[in-house]
Backbone as numpy.savetxt, mean C-alpha at the origin, in Angstrom:
# Nx Ny Nz CAx CAy CAz Cx Cy Cz
6.26 -9.24 -28.59 5.49 -8.36 -27.71 4.81 -9.17 -26.60
4.26 -10.35 -26.97 3.61 -11.19 -25.98 4.60 -11.65 -24.93
5.81 -12.03 -25.36 6.84 -12.46 -24.41 7.22 -11.33 -23.47
7.32 -10.12 -24.01 7.65 -8.96 -23.20 6.58 -8.70 -22.15
5.33 -8.84 -22.54 4.23 -8.61 -21.61 4.24 -9.63 -20.48
4.48 -10.89 -20.82 4.53 -11.92 -19.78 5.72 -11.70 -18.85
6.81 -11.18 -19.38 7.96 -10.84 -18.53 7.57 -9.73 -17.56
6.82 -8.75 -18.06 6.34 -7.66 -17.20 5.43 -8.21 -16.11
4.54 -9.14 -16.47 3.65 -9.73 -15.47 4.44 -10.48 -14.40
5.50 -11.16 -14.81 6.32 -11.89 -13.85 7.00 -10.97 -12.86
7.62 -9.91 -13.37 8.29 -8.94 -12.50 7.27 -8.25 -11.60
6.13 -7.87 -12.17 5.10 -7.19 -11.39 4.60 -8.08 -10.25
4.40 -9.36 -10.54 3.93 -10.28 -9.51 4.92 -10.38 -8.36
6.20 -10.44 -8.68 7.22 -10.50 -7.62 7.22 -9.23 -6.78
7.12 -8.09 -7.43 7.12 -6.81 -6.71 5.89 -6.69 -5.83
4.73 -7.03 -6.38 3.48 -6.89 -5.64 3.41 -7.85 -4.46
3.90 -9.08 -4.65 3.82 -10.09 -3.59 4.83 -9.86 -2.48
5.83 -9.00 -2.72 6.81 -8.70 -1.68 6.20 -7.74 -0.67
6.10 -8.12 0.60 5.47 -7.25 1.60 6.17 -5.90 1.71
5.38 -4.86 1.80 5.90 -3.51 1.91 4.91 -2.63 2.64
5.06 -1.31 2.55 4.14 -0.40 3.25 2.68 -0.59 2.88
2.37 -0.83 1.61 0.98 -1.00 1.20 0.37 -2.26 1.81
1.14 -3.34 1.84 0.66 -4.58 2.45 0.44 -4.39 3.94
1.39 -3.75 4.61 1.27 -3.53 6.05 0.06 -2.67 6.37
-0.19 -1.65 5.57 -1.35 -0.79 5.81 -2.65 -1.55 5.57
-2.68 -2.39 4.55 -3.87 -3.18 4.27 -4.18 -4.12 5.42
-3.15 -4.78 5.95 -3.34 -5.67 7.09 -3.83 -4.88 8.30
-3.21 -3.75 8.53 -3.57 -2.92 9.69 -5.03 -2.46 9.61
-5.46 -1.97 8.46 -6.83 -1.49 8.32 -7.84 -2.62 8.32
-7.44 -3.79 7.82 -8.35 -4.94 7.88 -8.56 -5.39 9.31
-7.51 -5.37 10.10 -7.62 -5.74 11.52 -8.53 -4.76 12.25
-8.37 -3.48 11.93 -9.14 -2.44 12.63 -10.57 -2.31 12.11
-10.75 -2.49 10.80 -12.06 -2.20 10.22 -12.70 -3.32 9.43
-12.09 -4.50 9.42 -12.68 -5.61 8.70 -12.33 -5.63 7.22
-12.93 -6.58 6.52 -12.60 -6.79 5.10 -12.93 -5.55 4.26
-14.01 -4.88 4.59 -14.40 -3.69 3.81 -13.31 -2.63 3.85
-12.77 -2.37 5.04 -11.71 -1.38 5.17 -10.46 -1.82 4.42
-10.14 -3.11 4.49 -8.98 -3.61 3.76 -9.14 -3.48 2.26
-10.35 -3.75 1.78 -10.61 -3.65 0.34 -10.53 -2.20 -0.13
-11.07 -1.29 0.66 -10.99 0.13 0.31 -9.55 0.62 0.34
-8.75 0.08 1.26 -7.33 0.41 1.30 -6.66 -0.03 0.02
-6.95 -1.27 -0.41 -6.40 -1.80 -1.66 -6.81 -0.94 -2.84
-8.05 -0.47 -2.84 -8.52 0.39 -3.91 -7.75 1.71 -3.93
-7.51 2.27 -2.75 -6.74 3.52 -2.67 -5.31 3.33 -3.16
-4.70 2.22 -2.80 -3.34 1.93 -3.27 -3.30 1.85 -4.79
-4.29 1.18 -5.37 -4.36 1.04 -6.83 -4.52 2.41 -7.50
-5.33 3.27 -6.92 -5.51 4.62 -7.48 -4.20 5.40 -7.41
-3.48 5.24 -6.30 -2.17 5.88 -6.19 -1.22 5.41 -7.28
-1.26 4.12 -7.57 -0.38 3.58 -8.61 -0.78 4.07 -10.00
-2.07 4.24 -10.23 -2.52 4.79 -11.50 -2.00 6.22 -11.66
-1.99 6.96 -10.56 -1.43 8.32 -10.60 0.06 8.29 -10.93
0.79 7.33 -10.33 2.21 7.18 -10.64 2.42 6.84 -12.12
1.57 5.98 -12.64 1.69 5.58 -14.05 1.44 6.79 -14.96
0.42 7.59 -14.62 0.13 8.78 -15.43 1.29 9.77 -15.36
1.85 9.94 -14.16 2.98 10.87 -14.00 4.21 10.37 -14.76
4.39 9.05 -14.79 5.51 8.48 -15.54 5.32 8.72 -17.04
4.10 8.58 -17.51 3.82 8.72 -18.93 4.13 10.12 -19.45
3.93 11.13 -18.61 4.17 12.51 -19.05 5.52 13.06 -18.59
6.32 12.20 -17.95 7.68 12.60 -17.58 7.84 13.26 -16.23
6.77 13.34 -15.44 6.87 14.01 -14.14 7.72 13.21 -13.14
7.63 11.88 -13.21 8.41 11.06 -12.28 9.90 11.21 -12.54
10.28 11.31 -13.82 11.69 11.52 -14.16 12.20 12.82 -13.56
11.37 13.86 -13.60 11.76 15.14 -13.00 11.89 15.01 -11.49
10.99 14.24 -10.89 11.04 14.03 -9.44 12.33 13.35 -9.03
12.70 12.30 -9.76 13.92 11.57 -9.43 15.17 12.38 -9.71
15.08 13.32 -10.65 16.24 14.15 -10.98 16.49 15.23 -9.94
15.47 15.52 -9.13 15.60 16.55 -8.10 15.82 15.89 -6.75
17.03 15.90 -6.27 17.35 15.25 -5.00 16.57 15.84 -3.82
16.46 17.18 -3.70 15.69 17.74 -2.56 14.23 17.30 -2.57
13.61 17.29 -3.75 12.20 16.90 -3.83 12.05 15.42 -3.49
12.95 14.60 -3.99 12.88 13.17 -3.72 13.05 12.90 -2.23
14.00 13.60 -1.60 14.22 13.41 -0.16 13.00 13.88 0.64
12.39 14.97 0.20 11.20 15.46 0.89 10.07 14.43 0.83
9.89 13.85 -0.36 8.87 12.80 -0.51 9.19 11.61 0.38
10.46 11.24 0.42 10.88 10.09 1.22 10.58 10.31 2.71
10.91 11.49 3.21 10.70 11.76 4.63 9.22 11.93 4.97
8.45 12.50 4.05 7.01 12.60 4.27 6.38 11.21 4.34
6.82 10.33 3.43 6.33 8.96 3.47 6.71 8.24 4.75
7.94 8.45 5.21 8.39 7.81 6.45 7.58 8.32 7.65
7.34 9.62 7.69 6.57 10.20 8.80 5.15 9.64 8.81
4.57 9.48 7.64 3.20 8.97 7.56 3.14 7.52 8.05
4.12 6.72 7.68 4.17 5.33 8.15 4.35 5.27 9.67
5.21 6.12 10.19 5.43 6.17 11.64 4.14 6.58 12.36
3.42 7.52 11.79 2.16 7.99 12.38 1.13 6.87 12.42
0.97 6.15 11.31 0.00 5.05 11.27 0.42 3.93 12.22
1.72 3.64 12.27 2.21 2.61 13.17 1.97 2.96 14.63
2.21 4.23 14.97 1.98 4.67 16.35 0.51 4.57 16.72
-0.37 4.88 15.77 -1.80 4.75 16.02 -2.17 3.30 16.32
-1.61 2.38 15.55 -1.90 0.96 15.76 -1.39 0.47 17.11
-0.19 0.89 17.48 0.36 0.49 18.77 -0.48 1.05 19.92
-0.92 2.28 19.78 -1.75 2.88 20.82 -3.08 2.15 20.95
-3.65 1.78 19.81 -4.91 1.03 19.83 -4.72 -0.34 20.45
-3.59 -0.99 20.13 -3.33 -2.33 20.67 -3.08 -2.29 22.17
-2.59 -1.15 22.68 -2.27 -1.04 24.09 -3.49 -0.79 24.96
-4.61 -0.45 24.33 -5.83 -0.21 25.09 -6.39 -1.52 25.63
-7.31 -1.38 26.56 -7.94 -2.57 27.16 -8.66 -3.35 26.07
-8.50 -4.67 26.10 -9.13 -5.53 25.09 -10.63 -5.33 25.10
-11.25 -5.12 23.93 -12.69 -4.92 23.86 -13.46 -6.19 24.17
-14.73 -6.01 24.46 -15.59 -7.16 24.72 -15.82 -7.94 23.45
-16.13 -9.22 23.59 -16.37 -10.06 22.42 -17.84 -10.04 22.00
-18.65 -9.12 22.58 -20.06 -9.04 22.24 -20.24 -8.52 20.83
-21.42 -8.78 20.21 -21.66 -8.29 18.86 -21.57 -6.77 18.77
-22.04 -6.07 19.84 -21.96 -4.61 19.82 -20.53 -4.14 19.77
-19.65 -4.76 20.56 -18.25 -4.37 20.57 -17.59 -4.69 19.25
-17.97 -5.84 18.66 -17.39 -6.21 17.38 -17.77 -5.20 16.31
-19.05 -4.71 16.37 -19.48 -3.71 15.39 -18.70 -2.43 15.54
-18.41 -2.04 16.79 -17.61 -0.84 17.01 -16.22 -1.03 16.43
-15.61 -2.23 16.65 -14.29 -2.49 16.11 -14.25 -2.40 14.61
-15.30 -2.93 13.95 -15.31 -2.92 12.49 -15.45 -1.52 11.93
-16.04 -0.59 12.73 -16.29 0.76 12.21 -15.15 1.72 12.52
-14.07 1.23 13.12 -12.99 2.12 13.52 -12.22 2.68 12.33
-12.31 2.05 11.18 -11.69 2.57 9.96 -12.75 2.59 8.87
-13.47 3.70 8.70 -14.47 3.78 7.64 -13.84 3.59 6.26
-14.66 3.18 5.30 -14.14 2.95 3.96 -13.48 4.16 3.34
-14.07 5.34 3.55 -13.50 6.56 2.97 -12.11 6.87 3.53
-11.96 6.65 4.84 -10.65 6.89 5.45 -9.63 5.86 4.98
-10.06 4.60 4.89 -9.15 3.55 4.43 -8.69 3.83 3.00
-9.63 4.26 2.14 -9.28 4.59 0.76 -8.28 5.74 0.71
-8.54 6.78 1.49 -7.64 7.93 1.52 -6.25 7.55 2.01
-6.21 6.71 3.05 -4.91 6.27 3.56 -4.16 5.45 2.52
-4.88 4.63 1.78 -4.23 3.84 0.74 -3.61 4.71 -0.34
-4.33 5.74 -0.77 -3.82 6.66 -1.78 -2.57 7.38 -1.28
-2.68 7.96 -0.08 -1.57 8.74 0.48 -0.36 7.85 0.72
-0.60 6.67 1.27 0.51 5.76 1.58 1.28 5.39 0.33
0.57 5.16 -0.78 1.24 4.78 -2.01 1.95 5.95 -2.65
1.30 7.11 -2.68 1.92 8.29 -3.31 3.12 8.79 -2.51
3.14 8.48 -1.21 4.26 8.93 -0.38 5.38 7.92 -0.33
5.27 6.85 -1.12 6.31 5.82 -1.15 7.27 6.10 -2.30
8.49 6.54 -2.03 9.44 6.86 -3.10 9.83 5.65 -3.94
9.70 4.46 -3.39 10.02 3.26 -4.16 9.11 3.11 -5.37
7.88 3.61 -5.25 6.96 3.56 -6.38 7.48 4.43 -7.53
8.03 5.58 -7.18 8.58 6.46 -8.22 9.74 5.77 -8.94
10.61 5.13 -8.17 11.76 4.43 -8.76 11.29 3.29 -9.64
10.31 2.53 -9.16 9.83 1.38 -9.94 9.21 1.82 -11.26
8.29 2.77 -11.20 7.60 3.18 -12.41 8.53 3.86 -13.41
9.54 4.57 -12.90 10.45 5.27 -13.81 11.50 4.34 -14.41
11.88 3.30 -13.68 12.98 2.45 -14.14 12.52 1.15 -14.80
11.39 0.60 -14.36 10.95 -0.70 -14.86 9.98 -0.57 -16.03
8.95 0.24 -15.89 7.93 0.32 -16.93 8.49 0.69 -18.31
9.39 1.68 -18.42 9.90 2.04 -19.75 10.62 0.89 -20.47
11.12 -0.09 -19.72 11.80 -1.21 -20.35 10.84 -2.11 -21.15
9.57 -2.00 -20.85 8.58 -2.84 -21.53 7.69 -2.05 -22.49
8.06 -0.81 -22.76 7.29 0.04 -23.67 8.12 0.32 -24.92
7.54 0.28 -26.09 8.28 0.54 -27.33 8.71 2.01 -27.41
9.87 2.24 -27.95 10.36 3.60 -28.10 9.57 4.31 -29.21
9.45 5.61 -29.06 8.79 6.40 -30.09 7.29 6.42 -29.93
6.59 6.44 -31.06 5.14 6.54 -31.05 4.50 5.34 -30.35
3.57 5.64 -29.48 2.89 4.58 -28.74 3.49 4.29 -27.38
4.61 4.91 -27.05 5.27 4.63 -25.77 4.41 5.12 -24.61
3.86 6.33 -24.72 3.09 6.91 -23.61 1.85 6.08 -23.32
1.14 5.66 -24.37 -0.07 4.86 -24.17 0.27 3.50 -23.58
1.42 2.93 -23.99 1.84 1.64 -23.45 2.21 1.77 -21.98
2.90 2.84 -21.62 3.24 3.07 -20.21 1.97 3.17 -19.35
0.99 3.90 -19.87 -0.27 4.05 -19.13 -0.97 2.70 -18.99
-0.97 1.90 -20.06 -1.62 0.59 -20.01 -0.92 -0.35 -19.03
0.41 -0.36 -19.06 1.16 -1.20 -18.13 0.90 -0.77 -16.69
0.80 0.54 -16.48 0.50 1.04 -15.15 -0.87 0.58 -14.66
-1.84 0.59 -15.56 -3.19 0.12 -15.20 -3.17 -1.38 -14.87
-2.42 -2.15 -15.65 -2.31 -3.59 -15.38 -1.67 -3.82 -14.01
-0.61 -3.08 -13.72 0.08 -3.22 -12.43 -0.86 -2.86 -11.29
-1.62 -1.77 -11.46 -2.55 -1.34 -10.41 -3.65 -2.38 -10.20
-4.14 -2.97 -11.30 -5.20 -3.99 -11.19 -4.68 -5.23 -10.46
-3.46 -5.64 -10.78 -2.86 -6.79 -10.10 -2.66 -6.50 -8.62
-2.23 -5.29 -8.31 -2.04 -4.90 -6.91 -3.35 -4.93 -6.15
-4.39 -4.38 -6.76 -5.70 -4.38 -6.09 -6.17 -5.81 -5.83
-6.03 -6.67 -6.82 -6.47 -8.06 -6.66 -5.70 -8.74 -5.53
-4.39 -8.56 -5.50 -3.56 -9.20 -4.47 -3.92 -8.68 -3.08
-4.01 -7.36 -2.92 -4.30 -6.79 -1.61 -5.73 -7.10 -1.16
-6.67 -7.14 -2.11 -8.05 -7.48 -1.75 -8.12 -8.93 -1.25
-7.40 -9.83 -1.89 -7.34 -11.21 -1.42 -6.66 -11.28 -0.05
-5.62 -10.49 0.12 -4.92 -10.41 1.39 -5.88 -9.97 2.49
-6.68 -8.93 2.17 -7.64 -8.41 3.14 -8.69 -9.47 3.49
-9.13 -10.22 2.49 -10.13 -11.26 2.75 -9.57 -12.33 3.68
-8.32 -12.72 3.45 -7.69 -13.75 4.29 -7.50 -13.24 5.72
-7.02 -12.00 5.85 -6.81 -11.44 7.19 -8.13 -11.27 7.92
-9.18 -10.83 7.20 -10.48 -10.65 7.83 -11.05 -11.98 8.30
-10.86 -13.01 7.50 -11.36 -14.34 7.87 -10.65 -14.84 9.13
-9.34 -14.63 9.18 -8.58 -15.04 10.37 -8.96 -14.17 11.56
-9.19 -12.86 11.28 -9.53 -11.95 12.36 -10.86 -12.25 13.02
-11.77 -12.90 12.29 -13.07 -13.23 12.86 -12.94 -14.20 14.04
-11.87 -14.97 14.07 -11.67 -15.94 15.14 -10.96 -15.35 16.36
-10.35 -14.17 16.17 -9.58 -13.61 17.28 -10.11 -12.26 17.72
-11.22 -11.79 17.08 -11.76 -10.48 17.44 -12.14 -10.46 18.91
-11.71 -9.42 19.61 -12.02 -9.27 21.02 -11.07 -10.02 21.93
-10.05 -10.65 21.38 -9.13 -11.43 22.20 -7.78 -10.74 22.29
-6.96 -11.25 23.17 -5.61 -10.70 23.30 -4.78 -10.96 22.06
-5.05 -12.07 21.39 -4.31 -12.38 20.17 -4.56 -11.31 19.11
-5.79 -10.83 19.02 -6.10 -9.77 18.06 -5.30 -8.52 18.36
-5.20 -8.17 19.64 -4.41 -7.01 20.03 -2.93 -7.22 19.70
-2.47 -8.45 19.87 -1.08 -8.74 19.54 -0.82 -8.57 18.05
-1.75 -9.08 17.22 -1.61 -8.93 15.77 -1.62 -7.47 15.38
-2.51 -6.71 16.00 -2.56 -5.27 15.73 -1.26 -4.59 16.12
-0.69 -5.00 17.24 0.59 -4.44 17.66 1.71 -4.78 16.71
1.71 -6.02 16.20 2.74 -6.43 15.23 2.61 -5.60 13.95
1.36 -5.37 13.52 1.14 -4.55 12.32 1.65 -3.12 12.54
1.41 -2.58 13.72 1.90 -1.24 14.02 3.41 -1.19 14.05
4.03 -2.20 14.66 5.49 -2.25 14.70 6.08 -2.38 13.30
5.39 -3.15 12.44 5.85 -3.31 11.06 5.81 -1.98 10.31
4.74 -1.22 10.53 4.64 0.10 9.88 5.74 1.03 10.36
6.02 1.01 11.65 7.08 1.85 12.18 8.43 1.42 11.63
8.66 0.11 11.57 9.91 -0.39 11.01 10.08 0.01 9.55
9.00 -0.07 8.79 9.06 0.33 7.38 9.30 1.83 7.26
8.70 2.60 8.17 8.92 4.04 8.15 10.37 4.40 8.39
11.00 3.73 9.34 12.41 3.95 9.62 13.26 3.53 8.44
12.91 2.41 7.83 13.66 1.92 6.68 13.59 2.90 5.51
12.40 3.42 5.24 12.23 4.39 4.17 13.06 5.64 4.43
13.11 6.05 5.71 13.82 7.28 6.04 15.33 7.18 5.89
15.87 6.01 6.19 17.34 5.90 6.23 17.97 5.31 4.98
17.16 4.56 4.18 17.78 3.91 3.03 17.92 4.86 1.85
18.89 4.58 1.02 19.07 5.36 -0.20 18.14 4.82 -1.28
18.23 5.39 -2.48 17.35 4.96 -3.56 17.59 3.50 -3.90
């Protein structure tokens, strides 16, 4: 059992460390709203994953994957949301560079309140069809068959969500620290534009790729 758990941790670490929509959104919100916004985004992503784990435990994710129209609808909704967030970032980056004064910096940090960042994190994760595939195909491989399977699935989901939160929160801290040196500069706008382009690229990828 211990070996199985460590194998799960290894796979989870690889999945979490691979950049995807959640990472791109965390970077984007950290650039716009500072470390606090990035951390709240990470928290929202983790809550979304807990919801996926709960849905997997009761069999709802299996039903979702079995219904092609529902899965496609989720996929396109997720793609549209990523495109929307990416377009917002590009529009913000295209505006005139803000002043480097403390007042302007405070305005920049407040552009993504914690509540909005948290909500975006939840929606972004729940609208990612790859999460449904991961939780339905990977988690059951590490849960014992029969009695205790549902509780084990829920526990593994909580572990995965906790690891994701830790990784994205650290990511947000690093981006915020780097952002402190470029706030109010053209480089900051460039980074924001790259984050927006990444979100749009991920949105297109989600829309066109198969399961």
